[in-house]
Amino acid sequence: MNGELVPQAEAALGVTTDAVLRGGSVFEGIRAYRSTTGELLLFRLREHLDRLFNTSMRFLRLTLPYSADDLAQAVCGLLAANEIESDAYIRVVVYVGEQGLGGADEIPAGVFILATEGFRPAPESMRVTLSPWRRMSDVAMPPRVKASANYLNSRMTTTDAERKGFDSAVVLNEHGRVAEGPAMNVFLVRDGELSTPRRTDGILEGITRATVIELSHDLGVPAVERAIDASELYVAQEIFLCGTAYEIAPVQEIDGYVVGDGRPGPITRRLRDRYFEAARGSLADHADWLTFAASAAVPGPTRPVPVH
Ligand SMILES: Cc1ncc(COP(=O)(O)O)c(C=O)c1O
């Protein structure tokens, strides 16, 4: 937390901080995978820190006394300090302190990082519903900014879906087109082609989404970013949700419509297998997506290290 290793029970934010009072924080969720040869690999750490600094913090004019390389080193140091050697989930949170709502050109922020060993694996299949709630508009709460406050919308959609007995939901944007899930992007397959909403459809520009698009190129599966009608979800041959926490989660049913034959379809399965191969370091072509956690196992953001 702000450059120090702190026991979690002692890591505290004041009740008068903007983070606590008004949801003034932005964050990243990152996974670490243990490779087939036993090393701990951070998946796309550089891209996560890039989104943190160059989208979320930039948009809200937040500044830190640390660089992205400093935080990469801090993530590695935290894993080492906790002796985490197996799969893990890391959360990097940049928060506004006593700043209030006003601001200047640059708003000084604080940072804390959490690491959890053995984070839950993605669900094998999901039953989802089309949420009655809409995703926020870009001109109100831009979904591309990974702000904690945006998760009020995610909370509404998830609560509604779970109360109705579903695992999760797909949310439409203000124009009635498919946007995303509460913590994941959406892909569907129709006639052998993979489609996902455009970056301008009210989505978080997911790193897993970008990964899936690259992997689809590797597999020779055509992938398009386009406006998707809600009704396409009910007639798609395959649907999956994807994100750091959900990895690649096949949708087996949406609002009672069974997707395909109810089992993960062939394109979903091939992408999923390749995703895990990439994340666990067995795809030489995508070695640049990985950071060896042991490469900077010195606690504290003091010594810059390359981010991969
Ligand atoms: C709203 C939302 N969409 C999409 C995603 C997937 O993003 P990523 O793949 O970068 O984790 C997330 C991740 O938490 C999310 O919260």
Short mmCIF file of C-alpha atoms and ligand atoms in Angstrom, two decimals:
data_model
loop_
_atom_site.label_atom_id
_atom_site.label_comp_id
_atom_site.label_asym_id
_atom_site.label_seq_id
_atom_site.Cartn_x
_atom_site.Cartn_y
_atom_site.Cartn_z
CA MET A 1 0.00 0.00 0.00
CA ASN A 2 1.61 3.23 -1.18
CA GLY A 3 5.03 1.63 -1.31
CA GLU A 4 4.89 -0.49 1.85
CA LEU A 5 4.07 -4.10 2.57
CA VAL A 6 1.20 -3.95 5.06
CA PRO A 7 -0.66 -6.81 6.81
CA GLN A 8 -4.09 -6.87 5.20
CA ALA A 9 -5.86 -6.26 8.52
CA GLU A 10 -3.92 -3.01 8.87
CA ALA A 11 -4.51 -1.76 5.34
CA ALA A 12 -7.21 0.85 5.86
CA LEU A 13 -8.75 3.84 4.11
CA GLY A 14 -10.29 6.68 6.12
CA VAL A 15 -14.04 7.12 6.24
CA THR A 16 -13.71 10.63 4.81
CA THR A 17 -11.84 9.60 1.67
CA ASP A 18 -13.46 10.12 -1.70
CA ALA A 19 -12.88 6.41 -2.31
CA VAL A 20 -15.16 5.49 0.59
CA LEU A 21 -17.70 8.29 0.30
CA ARG A 22 -18.20 8.53 -3.45
CA GLY A 23 -16.63 5.47 -5.05
CA GLY A 24 -13.56 7.44 -6.10
CA SER A 25 -11.31 4.64 -7.31
CA VAL A 26 -10.25 2.74 -10.41
CA PHE A 27 -8.77 -0.73 -10.54
CA GLU A 28 -7.48 -3.73 -12.43
CA GLY A 29 -8.02 -7.44 -11.80
CA ILE A 30 -5.14 -9.59 -12.99
CA ARG A 31 -4.55 -13.34 -12.93
CA ALA A 32 -1.34 -15.24 -12.32
CA TYR A 33 -1.10 -18.80 -13.64
CA ARG A 34 1.37 -21.48 -12.70
CA SER A 35 3.06 -22.68 -15.87
CA THR A 36 3.47 -26.30 -16.88
CA THR A 37 7.10 -25.95 -15.81
CA GLY A 38 6.23 -24.53 -12.39
CA GLU A 39 6.86 -20.80 -12.81
CA LEU A 40 4.27 -18.22 -11.80
CA LEU A 41 3.21 -16.17 -14.84
CA LEU A 42 1.25 -12.92 -14.77
CA PHE A 43 -1.13 -12.85 -17.72
CA ARG A 44 -1.02 -9.62 -19.73
CA LEU A 45 0.22 -7.54 -16.77
CA ARG A 46 1.57 -4.88 -19.11
CA GLU A 47 -1.81 -4.44 -20.83
CA HIS A 48 -3.63 -4.22 -17.49
CA LEU A 49 -1.26 -1.55 -16.20
CA ASP A 50 -1.51 0.27 -19.50
CA ARG A 51 -5.33 0.38 -19.20
CA LEU A 52 -5.00 1.55 -15.58
CA PHE A 53 -2.64 4.40 -16.38
CA ASN A 54 -3.66 5.38 -19.90
CA THR A 55 -7.44 4.94 -19.78
CA SER A 56 -8.82 4.90 -16.23
CA MET A 57 -6.35 7.19 -14.41
CA ARG A 58 -5.88 9.44 -17.42
CA PHE A 59 -9.61 9.93 -17.89
CA LEU A 60 -10.12 10.87 -14.23
CA ARG A 61 -6.86 12.89 -14.13
CA LEU A 62 -5.45 10.78 -11.32
CA THR A 63 -1.71 10.76 -10.72
CA LEU A 64 0.57 8.47 -8.71
CA PRO A 65 4.18 8.89 -7.64
CA TYR A 66 4.81 5.47 -9.25
CA SER A 67 5.20 4.33 -12.83
CA ALA A 68 3.60 1.26 -14.41
CA ASP A 69 6.97 -0.50 -14.08
CA ASP A 70 7.03 0.36 -10.37
CA LEU A 71 3.61 -1.23 -9.92
CA ALA A 72 4.65 -4.28 -11.94
CA GLN A 73 7.53 -4.74 -9.57
CA ALA A 74 5.23 -4.23 -6.58
CA VAL A 75 2.85 -6.93 -7.88
CA CYS A 76 5.74 -9.37 -8.20
CA GLY A 77 7.08 -8.38 -4.79
CA LEU A 78 3.68 -8.92 -3.18
CA LEU A 79 3.37 -12.42 -4.65
CA ALA A 80 6.86 -13.24 -3.38
CA ALA A 81 6.22 -11.77 0.08
CA ASN A 82 3.10 -13.91 0.43
CA GLU A 83 4.97 -16.93 -0.94
CA ILE A 84 2.30 -17.38 -3.59
CA GLU A 85 3.43 -19.97 -6.10
CA SER A 86 0.16 -21.26 -7.55
CA ASP A 87 -2.69 -19.60 -9.47
CA ALA A 88 -3.62 -16.24 -8.00
CA TYR A 89 -5.76 -13.16 -8.48
CA ILE A 90 -4.28 -9.70 -8.08
CA ARG A 91 -6.19 -6.47 -7.69
CA VAL A 92 -4.49 -3.09 -8.17
CA VAL A 93 -6.63 -0.23 -6.83
CA VAL A 94 -5.87 3.47 -7.35
CA TYR A 95 -7.99 5.60 -5.04
CA VAL A 96 -8.77 9.22 -4.31
CA GLY A 97 -8.10 10.27 -0.72
CA GLU A 98 -9.32 13.46 0.91
CA GLN A 99 -9.63 15.27 -2.39
CA GLY A 100 -13.40 15.69 -2.46
CA LEU A 101 -15.32 15.93 -5.70
CA GLY A 102 -13.57 18.96 -7.07
CA GLY A 103 -10.25 18.67 -8.64
CA ALA A 104 -7.43 20.21 -10.42
CA ASP A 105 -5.70 19.21 -13.59
CA GLU A 106 -3.94 16.48 -11.67
CA ILE A 107 -5.50 14.70 -8.72
CA PRO A 108 -2.98 12.93 -6.47
CA ALA A 109 -4.08 9.37 -5.74
CA GLY A 110 -2.98 6.46 -3.57
CA VAL A 111 -2.58 2.81 -4.52
CA PHE A 112 -2.96 -0.58 -2.88
CA ILE A 113 -2.51 -4.06 -4.30
CA LEU A 114 -4.14 -7.28 -3.08
CA ALA A 115 -3.12 -10.81 -3.98
CA THR A 116 -5.33 -13.86 -3.37
CA GLU A 117 -4.01 -17.36 -3.84
CA GLY A 118 -6.14 -19.99 -5.55
CA PHE A 119 -8.79 -17.68 -7.01
CA ARG A 120 -11.86 -19.55 -8.28
CA PRO A 121 -11.64 -21.04 -11.76
CA ALA A 122 -14.14 -19.87 -14.35
CA PRO A 123 -17.53 -21.60 -14.48
CA GLU A 124 -17.79 -24.55 -16.88
CA SER A 125 -21.09 -23.26 -18.22
CA MET A 126 -23.53 -20.47 -17.44
CA ARG A 127 -27.26 -19.86 -17.59
CA VAL A 128 -27.90 -16.20 -18.26
CA THR A 129 -30.73 -13.74 -18.86
CA LEU A 130 -31.04 -10.50 -20.77
CA SER A 131 -31.02 -7.87 -18.04
CA PRO A 132 -33.89 -5.37 -17.80
CA TRP A 133 -31.24 -2.81 -16.82
CA ARG A 134 -29.13 -1.04 -19.46
CA ARG A 135 -25.39 -0.42 -19.49
CA MET A 136 -24.46 3.19 -18.69
CA SER A 137 -24.08 5.63 -21.54
CA ASP A 138 -20.61 6.87 -22.51
CA VAL A 139 -21.79 10.42 -21.83
CA ALA A 140 -22.78 9.58 -18.24
CA MET A 141 -20.40 6.91 -16.90
CA PRO A 142 -18.04 5.68 -19.62
CA PRO A 143 -17.90 1.87 -19.32
CA ARG A 144 -14.38 1.86 -20.85
CA VAL A 145 -13.11 3.47 -17.63
CA LYS A 146 -12.64 0.68 -15.07
CA ALA A 147 -14.04 2.75 -12.22
CA SER A 148 -15.33 1.09 -9.06
CA ALA A 149 -18.44 3.29 -9.28
CA ASN A 150 -19.39 1.63 -12.59
CA TYR A 151 -19.97 -1.57 -10.66
CA LEU A 152 -23.22 -0.20 -9.26
CA ASN A 153 -24.64 -1.10 -12.68
CA SER A 154 -22.98 -4.53 -12.49
CA ARG A 155 -24.43 -5.05 -9.02
CA MET A 156 -27.95 -4.20 -10.22
CA THR A 157 -27.75 -6.58 -13.15
CA THR A 158 -26.20 -9.41 -11.15
CA THR A 159 -28.64 -9.11 -8.26
CA ASP A 160 -31.60 -9.12 -10.63
CA ALA A 161 -30.27 -12.14 -12.56
CA GLU A 162 -29.49 -14.15 -9.44
CA ARG A 163 -32.88 -13.40 -7.87
CA LYS A 164 -34.43 -14.85 -11.02
CA GLY A 165 -32.31 -17.99 -10.70
CA PHE A 166 -29.72 -17.25 -13.41
CA ASP A 167 -25.95 -17.26 -13.01
CA SER A 168 -25.52 -13.87 -14.61
CA ALA A 169 -26.84 -11.51 -17.29
CA VAL A 170 -26.11 -9.91 -20.63
CA VAL A 171 -26.75 -6.18 -20.62
CA LEU A 172 -27.89 -4.05 -23.57
CA ASN A 173 -26.61 -0.53 -24.19
CA GLU A 174 -28.68 2.65 -24.34
CA HIS A 175 -29.52 1.89 -28.00
CA GLY A 176 -30.81 -1.60 -27.26
CA ARG A 177 -27.77 -3.35 -28.75
CA VAL A 178 -25.75 -5.98 -26.89
CA ALA A 179 -23.07 -4.42 -24.65
CA GLU A 180 -21.52 -6.89 -22.18
CA GLY A 181 -21.98 -8.81 -18.95
CA PRO A 182 -21.55 -7.31 -15.46
CA ALA A 183 -17.86 -8.32 -15.36
CA MET A 184 -17.21 -9.87 -18.75
CA ASN A 185 -17.39 -9.24 -22.47
CA VAL A 186 -19.67 -11.23 -24.79
CA PHE A 187 -18.95 -13.23 -27.93
CA LEU A 188 -21.35 -15.21 -30.08
CA VAL A 189 -20.95 -17.55 -33.04
CA ARG A 190 -23.29 -17.51 -36.02
CA ASP A 191 -22.53 -19.49 -39.18
CA GLY A 192 -18.92 -20.12 -38.16
CA GLU A 193 -18.20 -16.44 -37.54
CA LEU A 194 -17.32 -14.98 -34.14
CA SER A 195 -18.89 -11.60 -33.28
CA THR A 196 -18.45 -9.26 -30.35
CA PRO A 197 -19.81 -5.75 -29.71
CA ARG A 198 -17.69 -2.82 -30.88
CA ARG A 199 -15.60 -0.72 -28.49
CA THR A 200 -18.19 2.03 -28.97
CA ASP A 201 -21.13 -0.13 -27.87
CA GLY A 202 -20.78 0.71 -24.16
CA ILE A 203 -18.26 -1.86 -23.00
CA LEU A 204 -15.12 -2.19 -20.97
CA GLU A 205 -12.45 -2.77 -23.58
CA GLY A 206 -11.54 -6.11 -22.11
CA ILE A 207 -8.06 -7.56 -22.25
CA THR A 208 -9.50 -11.07 -22.50
CA ARG A 209 -11.69 -9.82 -25.38
CA ALA A 210 -8.57 -8.59 -27.21
CA THR A 211 -6.88 -11.90 -26.40
CA VAL A 212 -9.81 -13.89 -27.84
CA ILE A 213 -9.73 -11.84 -31.05
CA GLU A 214 -5.99 -12.55 -31.46
CA LEU A 215 -6.46 -16.25 -30.70
CA SER A 216 -9.28 -16.46 -33.23
CA HIS A 217 -6.84 -15.20 -35.88
CA ASP A 218 -4.40 -17.96 -34.86
CA LEU A 219 -7.19 -20.52 -35.33
CA GLY A 220 -8.36 -19.11 -38.65
CA VAL A 221 -11.81 -18.31 -37.22
CA PRO A 222 -13.21 -15.04 -38.62
CA ALA A 223 -13.94 -12.52 -35.85
CA VAL A 224 -15.82 -9.26 -36.27
CA GLU A 225 -16.57 -6.36 -33.96
CA ARG A 226 -20.05 -5.14 -34.83
CA ALA A 227 -23.38 -3.91 -33.44
CA ILE A 228 -25.22 -7.00 -32.19
CA ASP A 229 -29.02 -7.20 -31.91
CA ALA A 230 -30.45 -8.63 -28.70
CA SER A 231 -32.43 -11.22 -30.68
CA GLU A 232 -29.19 -12.64 -32.11
CA LEU A 233 -28.42 -14.00 -28.66
CA TYR A 234 -31.51 -16.21 -28.86
CA VAL A 235 -30.51 -17.72 -32.21
CA ALA A 236 -26.71 -17.93 -31.86
CA GLN A 237 -25.04 -21.35 -32.17
CA GLU A 238 -22.46 -20.53 -29.49
CA ILE A 239 -22.16 -17.81 -26.85
CA PHE A 240 -19.44 -17.27 -24.30
CA LEU A 241 -18.59 -14.61 -21.76
CA CYS A 242 -14.97 -13.69 -21.14
CA GLY A 243 -12.91 -11.69 -18.71
CA THR A 244 -10.01 -12.03 -16.32
CA ALA A 245 -12.16 -13.56 -13.57
CA TYR A 246 -14.46 -15.58 -15.86
CA GLU A 247 -11.74 -16.60 -18.33
CA ILE A 248 -13.80 -18.10 -21.19
CA ALA A 249 -17.18 -19.15 -19.79
CA PRO A 250 -19.54 -20.95 -22.19
CA VAL A 251 -23.21 -19.94 -22.03
CA GLN A 252 -25.44 -23.02 -22.15
CA GLU A 253 -28.79 -21.25 -21.98
CA ILE A 254 -30.16 -17.72 -22.28
CA ASP A 255 -33.69 -16.99 -21.08
CA GLY A 256 -34.62 -20.62 -21.60
CA TYR A 257 -33.18 -20.81 -25.13
CA VAL A 258 -30.63 -23.62 -25.16
CA VAL A 259 -27.47 -22.48 -26.95
CA GLY A 260 -26.40 -25.05 -29.57
CA ASP A 261 -26.84 -28.46 -28.00
CA GLY A 262 -26.36 -27.07 -24.51
CA ARG A 263 -22.68 -27.98 -24.38
CA PRO A 264 -19.73 -25.70 -25.19
CA GLY A 265 -19.53 -25.42 -28.98
CA PRO A 266 -16.45 -26.27 -31.06
CA ILE A 267 -15.19 -22.69 -31.52
CA THR A 268 -15.65 -21.91 -27.81
CA ARG A 269 -13.76 -25.08 -26.87
CA ARG A 270 -10.86 -24.42 -29.23
CA LEU A 271 -10.52 -20.82 -28.03
CA ARG A 272 -10.74 -21.87 -24.41
CA ASP A 273 -8.04 -24.51 -24.81
CA ARG A 274 -5.78 -22.06 -26.58
CA TYR A 275 -6.43 -19.39 -23.97
CA PHE A 276 -5.18 -21.69 -21.21
CA GLU A 277 -2.20 -22.77 -23.31
CA ALA A 278 -1.27 -19.10 -23.72
CA ALA A 279 -1.85 -18.27 -20.05
CA ARG A 280 0.19 -21.24 -18.83
CA GLY A 281 3.11 -20.40 -21.10
CA SER A 282 2.96 -23.19 -23.66
CA LEU A 283 2.43 -20.94 -26.72
CA ALA A 284 5.77 -19.53 -27.82
CA ASP A 285 3.93 -17.15 -30.19
CA HIS A 286 2.35 -15.35 -27.25
CA ALA A 287 5.21 -15.40 -24.75
CA ASP A 288 5.10 -11.59 -24.81
CA TRP A 289 1.76 -11.74 -22.96
CA LEU A 290 3.47 -13.15 -19.87
CA THR A 291 5.52 -11.69 -17.03
CA PHE A 292 7.53 -14.05 -14.86
CA ALA A 293 6.51 -13.17 -11.30
CA ALA A 294 9.95 -14.16 -10.06
CA SER A 295 11.59 -11.61 -12.38
CA ALA A 296 11.16 -8.81 -9.87
CA ALA A 297 10.62 -10.52 -6.56
CA VAL A 298 11.72 -7.58 -4.46
CA PRO A 299 8.96 -6.05 -2.32
CA GLY A 300 8.08 -2.41 -2.77
CA PRO A 301 7.86 -0.21 -5.83
CA THR A 302 11.41 1.05 -5.66
CA ARG A 303 13.35 -0.50 -8.51
CA PRO A 304 12.03 -0.22 -12.06
CA VAL A 305 11.89 -3.51 -13.94
CA PRO A 306 10.79 -4.30 -17.47
CA VAL A 307 7.10 -5.21 -17.46
CA HIS A 308 7.64 -8.52 -19.27
C1 LIG B 1 -17.73 -4.75 -17.01
C2 LIG B 1 -16.61 -5.61 -17.44
N1 LIG B 1 -16.53 -5.97 -18.73
C3 LIG B 1 -15.52 -6.75 -19.18
C4 LIG B 1 -14.56 -7.25 -18.31
C5 LIG B 1 -13.45 -8.10 -18.83
O1 LIG B 1 -12.26 -7.36 -18.87
P1 LIG B 1 -10.83 -8.05 -18.78
O2 LIG B 1 -10.83 -9.10 -19.82
O3 LIG B 1 -9.89 -6.95 -19.10
O4 LIG B 1 -10.69 -8.60 -17.41
C6 LIG B 1 -14.60 -6.89 -16.97
C7 LIG B 1 -13.57 -7.37 -16.03
O5 LIG B 1 -13.67 -7.27 -14.85
C8 LIG B 1 -15.65 -6.05 -16.53
O6 LIG B 1 -15.73 -5.70 -15.24
#
